Every structure is written in C-alpha cells, then in structure tokens.
PDB file of C-alpha atoms in Angstrom:
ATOM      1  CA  UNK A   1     -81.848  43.938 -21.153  1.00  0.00           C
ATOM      2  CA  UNK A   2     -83.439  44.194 -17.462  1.00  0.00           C
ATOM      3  CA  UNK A   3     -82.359  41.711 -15.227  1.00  0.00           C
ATOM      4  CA  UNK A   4     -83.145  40.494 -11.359  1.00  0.00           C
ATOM      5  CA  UNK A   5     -81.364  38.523  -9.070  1.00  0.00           C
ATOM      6  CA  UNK A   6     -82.738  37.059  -6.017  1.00  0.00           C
ATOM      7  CA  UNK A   7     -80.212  35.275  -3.391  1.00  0.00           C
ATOM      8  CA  UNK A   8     -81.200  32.642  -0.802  1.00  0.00           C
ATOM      9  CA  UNK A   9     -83.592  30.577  -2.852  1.00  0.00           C
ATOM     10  CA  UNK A  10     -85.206  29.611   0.722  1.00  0.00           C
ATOM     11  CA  UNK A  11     -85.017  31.995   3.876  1.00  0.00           C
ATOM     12  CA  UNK A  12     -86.475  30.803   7.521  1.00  0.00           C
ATOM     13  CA  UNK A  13     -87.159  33.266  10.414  1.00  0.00           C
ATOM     14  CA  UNK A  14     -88.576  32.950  13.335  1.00  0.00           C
ATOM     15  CA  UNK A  15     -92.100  34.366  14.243  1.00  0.00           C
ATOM     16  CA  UNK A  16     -91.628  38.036  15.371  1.00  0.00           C
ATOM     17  CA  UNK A  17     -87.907  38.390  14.133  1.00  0.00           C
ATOM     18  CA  UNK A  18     -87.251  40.916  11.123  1.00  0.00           C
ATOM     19  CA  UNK A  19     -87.564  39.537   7.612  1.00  0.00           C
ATOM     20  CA  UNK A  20     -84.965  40.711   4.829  1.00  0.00           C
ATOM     21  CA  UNK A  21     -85.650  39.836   1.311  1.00  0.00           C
ATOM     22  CA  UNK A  22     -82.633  41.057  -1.173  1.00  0.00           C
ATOM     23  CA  UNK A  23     -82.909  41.584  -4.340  1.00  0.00           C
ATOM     24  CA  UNK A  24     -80.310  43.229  -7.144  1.00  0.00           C
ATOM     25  CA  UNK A  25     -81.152  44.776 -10.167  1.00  0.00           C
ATOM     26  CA  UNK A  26     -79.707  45.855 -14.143  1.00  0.00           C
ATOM     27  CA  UNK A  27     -81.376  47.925 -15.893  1.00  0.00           C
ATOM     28  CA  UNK A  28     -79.500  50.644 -18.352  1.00  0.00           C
ATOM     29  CA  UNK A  29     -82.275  53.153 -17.449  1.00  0.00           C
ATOM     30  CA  UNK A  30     -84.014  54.147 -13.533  1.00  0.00           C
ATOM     31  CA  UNK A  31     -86.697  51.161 -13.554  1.00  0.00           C
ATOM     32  CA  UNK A  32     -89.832  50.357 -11.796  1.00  0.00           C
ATOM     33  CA  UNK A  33     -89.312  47.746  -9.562  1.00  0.00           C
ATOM     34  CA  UNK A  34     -92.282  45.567  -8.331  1.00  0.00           C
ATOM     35  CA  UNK A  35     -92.189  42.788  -5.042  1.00  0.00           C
ATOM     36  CA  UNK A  36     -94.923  40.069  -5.553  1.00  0.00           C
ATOM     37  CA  UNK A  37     -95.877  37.504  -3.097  1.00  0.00           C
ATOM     38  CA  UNK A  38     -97.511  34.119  -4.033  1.00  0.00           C
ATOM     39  CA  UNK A  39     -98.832  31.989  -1.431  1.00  0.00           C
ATOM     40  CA  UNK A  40     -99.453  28.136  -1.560  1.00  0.00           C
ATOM     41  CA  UNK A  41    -101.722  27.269  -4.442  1.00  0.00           C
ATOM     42  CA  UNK A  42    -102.622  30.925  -5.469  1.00  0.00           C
ATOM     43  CA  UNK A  43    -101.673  33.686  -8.038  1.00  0.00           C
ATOM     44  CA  UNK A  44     -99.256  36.475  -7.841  1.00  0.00           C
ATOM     45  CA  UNK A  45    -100.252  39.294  -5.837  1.00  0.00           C
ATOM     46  CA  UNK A  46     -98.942  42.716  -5.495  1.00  0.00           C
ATOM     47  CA  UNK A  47     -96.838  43.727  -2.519  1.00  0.00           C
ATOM     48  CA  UNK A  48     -95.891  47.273  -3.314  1.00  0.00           C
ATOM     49  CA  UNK A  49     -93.761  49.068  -6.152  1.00  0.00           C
ATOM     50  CA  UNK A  50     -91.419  52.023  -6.820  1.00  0.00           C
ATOM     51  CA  UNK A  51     -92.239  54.404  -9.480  1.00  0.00           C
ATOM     52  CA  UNK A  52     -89.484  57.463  -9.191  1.00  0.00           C
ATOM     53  CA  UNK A  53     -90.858  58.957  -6.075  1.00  0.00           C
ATOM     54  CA  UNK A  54     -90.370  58.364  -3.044  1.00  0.00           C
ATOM     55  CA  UNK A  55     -86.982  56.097  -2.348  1.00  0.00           C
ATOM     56  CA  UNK A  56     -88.935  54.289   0.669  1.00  0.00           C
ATOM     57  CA  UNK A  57     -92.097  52.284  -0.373  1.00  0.00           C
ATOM     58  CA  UNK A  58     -94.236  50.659   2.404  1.00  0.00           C
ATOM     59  CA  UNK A  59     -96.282  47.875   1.090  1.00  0.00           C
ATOM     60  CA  UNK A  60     -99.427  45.616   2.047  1.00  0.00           C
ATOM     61  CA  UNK A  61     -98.898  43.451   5.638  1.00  0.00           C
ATOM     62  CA  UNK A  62     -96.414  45.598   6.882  1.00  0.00           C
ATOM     63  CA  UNK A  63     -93.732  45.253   4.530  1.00  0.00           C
ATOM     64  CA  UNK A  64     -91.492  48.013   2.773  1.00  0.00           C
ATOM     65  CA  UNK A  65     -88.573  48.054   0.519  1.00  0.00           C
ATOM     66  CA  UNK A  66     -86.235  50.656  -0.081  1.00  0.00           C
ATOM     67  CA  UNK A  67     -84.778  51.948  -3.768  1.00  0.00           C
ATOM     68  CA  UNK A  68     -81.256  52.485  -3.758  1.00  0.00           C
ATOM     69  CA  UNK A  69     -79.852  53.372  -7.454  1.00  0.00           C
ATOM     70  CA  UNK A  70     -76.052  53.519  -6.086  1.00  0.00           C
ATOM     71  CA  UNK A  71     -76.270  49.951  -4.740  1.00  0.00           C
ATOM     72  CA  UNK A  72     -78.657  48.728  -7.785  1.00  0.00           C
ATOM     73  CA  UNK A  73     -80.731  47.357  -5.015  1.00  0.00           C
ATOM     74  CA  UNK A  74     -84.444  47.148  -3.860  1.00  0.00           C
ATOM     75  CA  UNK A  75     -84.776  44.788  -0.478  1.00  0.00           C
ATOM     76  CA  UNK A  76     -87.952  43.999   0.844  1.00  0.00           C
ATOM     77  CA  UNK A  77     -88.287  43.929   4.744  1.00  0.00           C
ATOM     78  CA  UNK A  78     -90.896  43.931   7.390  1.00  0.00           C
ATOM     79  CA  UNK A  79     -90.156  44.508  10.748  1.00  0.00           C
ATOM     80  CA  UNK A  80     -91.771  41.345  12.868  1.00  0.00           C
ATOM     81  CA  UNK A  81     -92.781  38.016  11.305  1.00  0.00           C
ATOM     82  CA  UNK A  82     -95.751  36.747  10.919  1.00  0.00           C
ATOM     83  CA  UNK A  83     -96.869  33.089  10.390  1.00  0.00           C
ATOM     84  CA  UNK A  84     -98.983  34.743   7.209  1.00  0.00           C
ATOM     85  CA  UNK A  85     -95.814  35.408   5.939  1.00  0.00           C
ATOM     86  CA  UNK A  86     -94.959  32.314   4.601  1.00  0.00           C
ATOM     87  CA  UNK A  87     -95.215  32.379   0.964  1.00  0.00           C
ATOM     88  CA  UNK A  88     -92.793  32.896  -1.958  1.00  0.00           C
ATOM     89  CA  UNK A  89     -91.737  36.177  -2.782  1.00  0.00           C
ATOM     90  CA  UNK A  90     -90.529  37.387  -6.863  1.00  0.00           C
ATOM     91  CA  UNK A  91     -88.432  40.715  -6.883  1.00  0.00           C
ATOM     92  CA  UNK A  92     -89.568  42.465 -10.372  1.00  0.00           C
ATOM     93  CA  UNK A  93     -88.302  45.026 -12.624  1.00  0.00           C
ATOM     94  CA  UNK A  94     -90.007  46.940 -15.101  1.00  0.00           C
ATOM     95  CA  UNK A  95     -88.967  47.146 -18.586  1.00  0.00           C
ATOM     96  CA  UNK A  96     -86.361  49.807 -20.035  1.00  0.00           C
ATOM     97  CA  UNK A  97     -88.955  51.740 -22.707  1.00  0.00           C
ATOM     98  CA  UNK A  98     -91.954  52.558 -22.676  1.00  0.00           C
ATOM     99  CA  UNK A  99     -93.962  49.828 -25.321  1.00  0.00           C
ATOM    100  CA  UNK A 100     -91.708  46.954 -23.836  1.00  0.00           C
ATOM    101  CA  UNK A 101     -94.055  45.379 -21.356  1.00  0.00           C
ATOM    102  CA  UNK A 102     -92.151  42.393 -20.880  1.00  0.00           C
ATOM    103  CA  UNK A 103     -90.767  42.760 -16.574  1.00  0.00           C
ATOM    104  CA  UNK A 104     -88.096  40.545 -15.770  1.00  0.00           C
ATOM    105  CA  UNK A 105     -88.631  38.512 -12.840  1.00  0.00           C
ATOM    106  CA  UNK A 106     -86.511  36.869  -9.919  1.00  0.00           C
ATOM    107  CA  UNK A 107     -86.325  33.259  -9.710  1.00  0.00           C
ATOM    108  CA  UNK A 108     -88.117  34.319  -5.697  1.00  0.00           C
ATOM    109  CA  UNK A 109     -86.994  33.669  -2.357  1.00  0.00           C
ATOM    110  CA  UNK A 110     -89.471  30.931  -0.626  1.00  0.00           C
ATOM    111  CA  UNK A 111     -90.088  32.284   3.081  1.00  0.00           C
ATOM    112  CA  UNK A 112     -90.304  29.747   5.799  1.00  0.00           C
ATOM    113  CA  UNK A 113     -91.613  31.342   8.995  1.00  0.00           C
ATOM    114  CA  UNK A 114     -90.818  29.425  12.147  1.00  0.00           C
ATOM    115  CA  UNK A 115     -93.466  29.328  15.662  1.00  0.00           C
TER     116      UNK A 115
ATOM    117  CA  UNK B   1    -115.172  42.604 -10.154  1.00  0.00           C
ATOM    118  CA  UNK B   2    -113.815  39.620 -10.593  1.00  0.00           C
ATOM    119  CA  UNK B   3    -109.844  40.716 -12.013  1.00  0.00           C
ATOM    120  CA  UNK B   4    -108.607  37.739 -13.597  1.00  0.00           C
ATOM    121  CA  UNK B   5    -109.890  34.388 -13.723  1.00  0.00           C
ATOM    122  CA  UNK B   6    -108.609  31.259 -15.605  1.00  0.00           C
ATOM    123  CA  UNK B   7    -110.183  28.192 -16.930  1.00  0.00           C
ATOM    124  CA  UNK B   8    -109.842  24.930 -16.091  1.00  0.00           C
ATOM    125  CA  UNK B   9    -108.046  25.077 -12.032  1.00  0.00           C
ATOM    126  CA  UNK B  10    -106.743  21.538 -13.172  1.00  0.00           C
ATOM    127  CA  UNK B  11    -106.111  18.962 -15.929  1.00  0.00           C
ATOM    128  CA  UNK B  12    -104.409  16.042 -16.792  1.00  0.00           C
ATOM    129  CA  UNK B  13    -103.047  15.185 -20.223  1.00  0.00           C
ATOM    130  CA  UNK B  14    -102.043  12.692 -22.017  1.00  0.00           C
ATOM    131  CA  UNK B  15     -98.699  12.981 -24.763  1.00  0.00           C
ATOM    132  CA  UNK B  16     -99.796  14.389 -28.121  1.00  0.00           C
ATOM    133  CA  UNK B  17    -103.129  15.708 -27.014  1.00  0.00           C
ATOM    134  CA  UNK B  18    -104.704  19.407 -27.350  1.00  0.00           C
ATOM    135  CA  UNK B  19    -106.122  21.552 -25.196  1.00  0.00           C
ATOM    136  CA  UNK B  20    -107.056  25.618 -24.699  1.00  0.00           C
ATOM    137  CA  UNK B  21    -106.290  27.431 -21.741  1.00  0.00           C
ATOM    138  CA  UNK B  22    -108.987  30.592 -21.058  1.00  0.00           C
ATOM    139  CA  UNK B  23    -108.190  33.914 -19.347  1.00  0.00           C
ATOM    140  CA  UNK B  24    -110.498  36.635 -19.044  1.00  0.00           C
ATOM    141  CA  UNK B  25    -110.136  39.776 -17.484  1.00  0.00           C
ATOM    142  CA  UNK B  26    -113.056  42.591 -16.828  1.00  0.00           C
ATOM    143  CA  UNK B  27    -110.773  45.683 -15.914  1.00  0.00           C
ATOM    144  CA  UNK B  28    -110.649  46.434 -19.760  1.00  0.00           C
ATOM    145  CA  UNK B  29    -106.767  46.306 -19.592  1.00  0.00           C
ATOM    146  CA  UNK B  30    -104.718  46.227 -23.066  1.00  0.00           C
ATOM    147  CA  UNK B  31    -102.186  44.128 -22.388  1.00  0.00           C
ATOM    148  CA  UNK B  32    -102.407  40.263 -21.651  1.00  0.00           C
ATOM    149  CA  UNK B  33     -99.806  37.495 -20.753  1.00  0.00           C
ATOM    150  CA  UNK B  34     -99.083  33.883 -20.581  1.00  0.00           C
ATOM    151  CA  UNK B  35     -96.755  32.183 -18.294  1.00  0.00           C
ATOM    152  CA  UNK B  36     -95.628  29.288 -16.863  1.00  0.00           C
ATOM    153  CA  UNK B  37     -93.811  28.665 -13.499  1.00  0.00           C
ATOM    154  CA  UNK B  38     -91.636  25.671 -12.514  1.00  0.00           C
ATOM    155  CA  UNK B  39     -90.013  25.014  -9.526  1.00  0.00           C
ATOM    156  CA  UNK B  40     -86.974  26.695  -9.082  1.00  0.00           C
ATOM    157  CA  UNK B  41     -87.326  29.206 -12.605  1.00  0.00           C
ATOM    158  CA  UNK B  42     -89.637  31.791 -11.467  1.00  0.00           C
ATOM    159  CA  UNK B  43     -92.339  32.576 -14.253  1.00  0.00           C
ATOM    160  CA  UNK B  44     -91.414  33.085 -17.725  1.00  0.00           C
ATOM    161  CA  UNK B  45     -93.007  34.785 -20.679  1.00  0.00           C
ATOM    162  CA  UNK B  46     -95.078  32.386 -23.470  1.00  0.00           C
ATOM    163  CA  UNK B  47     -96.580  34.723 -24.781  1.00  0.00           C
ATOM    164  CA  UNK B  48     -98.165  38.382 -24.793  1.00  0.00           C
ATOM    165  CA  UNK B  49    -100.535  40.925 -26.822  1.00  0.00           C
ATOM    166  CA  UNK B  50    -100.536  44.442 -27.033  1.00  0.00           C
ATOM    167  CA  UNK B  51    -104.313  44.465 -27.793  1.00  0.00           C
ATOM    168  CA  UNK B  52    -106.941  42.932 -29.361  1.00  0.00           C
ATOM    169  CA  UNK B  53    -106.187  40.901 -32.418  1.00  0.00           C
ATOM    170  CA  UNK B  54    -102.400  41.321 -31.413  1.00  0.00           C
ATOM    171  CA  UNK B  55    -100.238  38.645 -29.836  1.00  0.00           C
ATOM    172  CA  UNK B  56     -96.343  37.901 -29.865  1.00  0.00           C
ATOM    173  CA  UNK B  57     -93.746  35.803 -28.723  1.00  0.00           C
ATOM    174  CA  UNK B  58     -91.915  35.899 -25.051  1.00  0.00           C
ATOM    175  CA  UNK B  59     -89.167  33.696 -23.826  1.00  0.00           C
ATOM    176  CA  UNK B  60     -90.301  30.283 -23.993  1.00  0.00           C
ATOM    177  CA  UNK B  61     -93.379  30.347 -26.821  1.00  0.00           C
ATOM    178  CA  UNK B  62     -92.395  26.925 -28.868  1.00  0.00           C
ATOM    179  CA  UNK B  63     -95.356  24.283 -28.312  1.00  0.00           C
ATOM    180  CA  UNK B  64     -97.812  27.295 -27.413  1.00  0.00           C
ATOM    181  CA  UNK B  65    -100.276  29.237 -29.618  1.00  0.00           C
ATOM    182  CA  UNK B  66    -102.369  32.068 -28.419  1.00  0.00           C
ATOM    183  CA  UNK B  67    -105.352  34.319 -29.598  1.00  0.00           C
ATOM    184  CA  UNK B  68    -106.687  37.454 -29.146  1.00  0.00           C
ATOM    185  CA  UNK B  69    -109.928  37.393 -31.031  1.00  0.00           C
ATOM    186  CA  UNK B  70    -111.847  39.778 -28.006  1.00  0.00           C
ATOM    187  CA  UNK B  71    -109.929  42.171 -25.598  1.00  0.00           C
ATOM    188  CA  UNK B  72    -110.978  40.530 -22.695  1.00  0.00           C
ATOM    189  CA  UNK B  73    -109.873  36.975 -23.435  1.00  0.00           C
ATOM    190  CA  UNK B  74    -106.746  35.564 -24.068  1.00  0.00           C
ATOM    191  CA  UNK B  75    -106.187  31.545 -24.948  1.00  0.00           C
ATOM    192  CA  UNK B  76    -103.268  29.363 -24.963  1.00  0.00           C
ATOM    193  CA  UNK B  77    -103.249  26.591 -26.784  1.00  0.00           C
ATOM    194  CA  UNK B  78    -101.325  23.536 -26.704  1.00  0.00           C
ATOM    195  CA  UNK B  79    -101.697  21.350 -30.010  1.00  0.00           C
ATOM    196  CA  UNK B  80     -99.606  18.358 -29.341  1.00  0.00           C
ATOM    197  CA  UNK B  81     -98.585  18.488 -25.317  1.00  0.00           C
ATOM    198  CA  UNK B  82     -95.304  16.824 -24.064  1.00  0.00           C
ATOM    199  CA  UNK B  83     -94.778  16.170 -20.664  1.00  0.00           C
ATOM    200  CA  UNK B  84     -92.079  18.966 -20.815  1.00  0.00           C
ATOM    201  CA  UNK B  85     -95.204  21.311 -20.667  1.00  0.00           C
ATOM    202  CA  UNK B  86     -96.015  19.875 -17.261  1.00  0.00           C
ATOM    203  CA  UNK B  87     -96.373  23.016 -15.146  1.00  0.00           C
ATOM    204  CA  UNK B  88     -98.623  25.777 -13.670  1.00  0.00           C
ATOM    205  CA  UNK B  89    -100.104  28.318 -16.158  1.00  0.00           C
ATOM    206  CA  UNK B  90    -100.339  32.106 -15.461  1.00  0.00           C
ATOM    207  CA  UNK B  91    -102.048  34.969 -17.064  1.00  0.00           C
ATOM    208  CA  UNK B  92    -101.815  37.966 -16.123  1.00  0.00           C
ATOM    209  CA  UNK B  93    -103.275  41.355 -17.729  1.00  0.00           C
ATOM    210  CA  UNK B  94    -102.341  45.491 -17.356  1.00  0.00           C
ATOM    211  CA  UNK B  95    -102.795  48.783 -18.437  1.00  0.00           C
ATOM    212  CA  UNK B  96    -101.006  50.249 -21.176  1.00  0.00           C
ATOM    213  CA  UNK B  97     -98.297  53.249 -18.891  1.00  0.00           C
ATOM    214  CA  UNK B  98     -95.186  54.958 -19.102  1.00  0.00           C
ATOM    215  CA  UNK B  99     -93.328  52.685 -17.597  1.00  0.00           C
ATOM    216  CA  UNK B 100     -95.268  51.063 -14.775  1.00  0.00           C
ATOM    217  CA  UNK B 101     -96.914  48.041 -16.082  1.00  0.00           C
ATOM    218  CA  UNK B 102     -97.862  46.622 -12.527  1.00  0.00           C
ATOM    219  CA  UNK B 103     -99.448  43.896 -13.815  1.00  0.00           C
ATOM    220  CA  UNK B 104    -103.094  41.531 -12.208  1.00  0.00           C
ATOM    221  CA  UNK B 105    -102.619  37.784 -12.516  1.00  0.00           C
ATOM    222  CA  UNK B 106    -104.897  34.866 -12.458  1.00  0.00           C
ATOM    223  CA  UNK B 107    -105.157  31.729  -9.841  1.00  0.00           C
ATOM    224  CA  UNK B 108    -103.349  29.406 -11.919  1.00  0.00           C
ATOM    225  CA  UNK B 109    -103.483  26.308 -13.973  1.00  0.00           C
ATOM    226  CA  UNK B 110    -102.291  23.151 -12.673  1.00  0.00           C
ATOM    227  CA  UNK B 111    -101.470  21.244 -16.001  1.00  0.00           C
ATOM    228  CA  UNK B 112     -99.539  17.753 -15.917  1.00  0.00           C
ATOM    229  CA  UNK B 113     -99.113  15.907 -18.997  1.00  0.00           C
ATOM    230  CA  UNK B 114     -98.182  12.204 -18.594  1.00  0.00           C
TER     231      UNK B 114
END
C-alpha cells in the first residue's frame, strides 16, 4: 500500500525567505502525487499535482514541486514567502490501480510565516 | 457552481445522540468521500462510494453510516455519538480516471460531542 511521509510537523520562515516543504513517498507503482493547502477554518484546496509528465510542476501562488522517482520524493517550494502562506500543507499520493480511489495522505506540515 | 458544500458549518452533541451530516456536489462527479481530521493525524478515510447506491468502508468507518440514495449527495450518519467522534468532517468528491483522482472537498464540519 501507498504511503506519505511528511517531516517537520511545524516549519517557520521568514517573510520573503524560500519555503521548502518535504515530502517522501511508497508506492510499488509511478504514482500521482497531489500538494493540498488548507488554511485556517477552510477546506482542502488544490496546490498542483504530477501526473507522468513533466518532472517539474509549478502550482497556484507561486509554488512548485519537483518529482524525483530515484529519491522517492516530491518537495514543494516557492521561492519568497508570503504572509498568505501561512496555512497547513498535506503531501498526497494517488492510489496504485486504477479503481482504488482511496490517496494516502501526509499527516501535513503547518507553515508559520514570520513579518 | 457551487463545488462542494456541506451541511451544518457547526454542531454540538450530546453522548448517545444522532445526527446526519449532508454533502452535495453539482460537478456530477462519481466518486464521494467522508473524512475526518484531528489535530496532528491528517484526514482519514470513513467512508467512500463508487457511485450512486454504492458506498464502502475506509480506514476508520466504526460509529459511521453513509448513503448514497442520489449521485449528488452523500450523508454520514452518526447513530449513537461519543465524544471520540469530536472532530472536523470532510467530504470530498472526483471524477472517475486512470489514476488521477484529484479530488474537490467541502468547507468542513465542526462537530464536538460532549
């Protein structure tokens, strides 16, 4: 089964420094992968996702995340923060088959972002 | 368009009452999920159906029912709630693809049980 791990449970940067989300992946076949952001008090909303093309996704806001199978890894990052940044973030991956619609998610990195 | 929208925002229970959760979604999408989030455990799977008149079980589905009587709503229901169920409710709905089930979720439920 698909799995997702998420480090650093809670990550602060300072307004108009880089942001790096990481997140690590299992899967026994090439996945989707999927970055969500949730911000206080709302739903889940898509931040951009990898299908098999291209290895470098840009996003929504400025972010992008990069696919790399050898490493098992799909970081998000965005070059400068912003204070609309802060918000928690859920790395995603897609199931194994098709008819299994069931993604595994990351437990999500909560993003403090620092004036 | 309104995507996904769930009824009630809020509510407050008391131990070993009911209550039904509503989502609706108007993109016509197949597929239809419950979950809840708690601090700490990302969101897990209640529940999910395939289509209309189809549900089945995720991670976490004892205490939960669901239905699927119309493809455009989905319930949860909660027949006797503990306050274990204390949490905030998702759904979320997609298409039916290959492989890329990107999927459109609700605002939330707030529910505490006390």
């Amino acid at each position: 089964a698909q799995s997702v791990t998420q480090l650093d449970s809670h990550v602060s940067v300072s307004e108009g420094t880089p942001v790096l989300l990481r997140c690590n992946y299992s899967s026994s076949y090439s996945p989707s992968l999927f970055w969500y952001v949730q911000h206080p008090n709302k739903g889940l909303q898509l931040l951009l996702k990898y299908t098999s093309a291209a290895t470098l996704v840009k996003g929504i806001n400025g972010f992008e995340a990069e696919f790399k199978k050898s490493e098992t890894s799909f970081h998000l990052t965005k070059p400068s923060a912003h204070m609309s940044d802060a918000a928690e973030y859920f790395c995603v991956v897609s199931p194994e088959y098709y008819g299994n619609n069931r993604l595994a998610f990351g437990k999500g990195n909560q993003v403090v972002v620092i004036p | 368009n309104a995507g996904v929208t769930q009824t009630p925002k809020f509510r407050v229970l008391k131990t070993g009452q009911s209550m039904t959760l509503l989502c609706a979604q108007d993109m016509n999408h197949e597929y239809m999920y419950w979950y809840r989030q708690d601090p700490g455990m990302g969101l897990r799977l209640i529940h999910y159906s395939v289509g209309e008149g189809t549900t089945a079980k995720g991670e976490v589905p004892d205490g939960y029912n669901v239905s699927r009587l119309k493809k455009q709503n989905f319930l949860l229901g909660l027949e006797s709630a503990a306050p274990s169920q204390t949490s905030v409710y998702f759904c979320a709905s997609s298409f039916s693809r290959d492989y890329i089930h990107e999927q459109y979720f609700g605002p939330g439920t707030r529910l505490t049980v006390t």
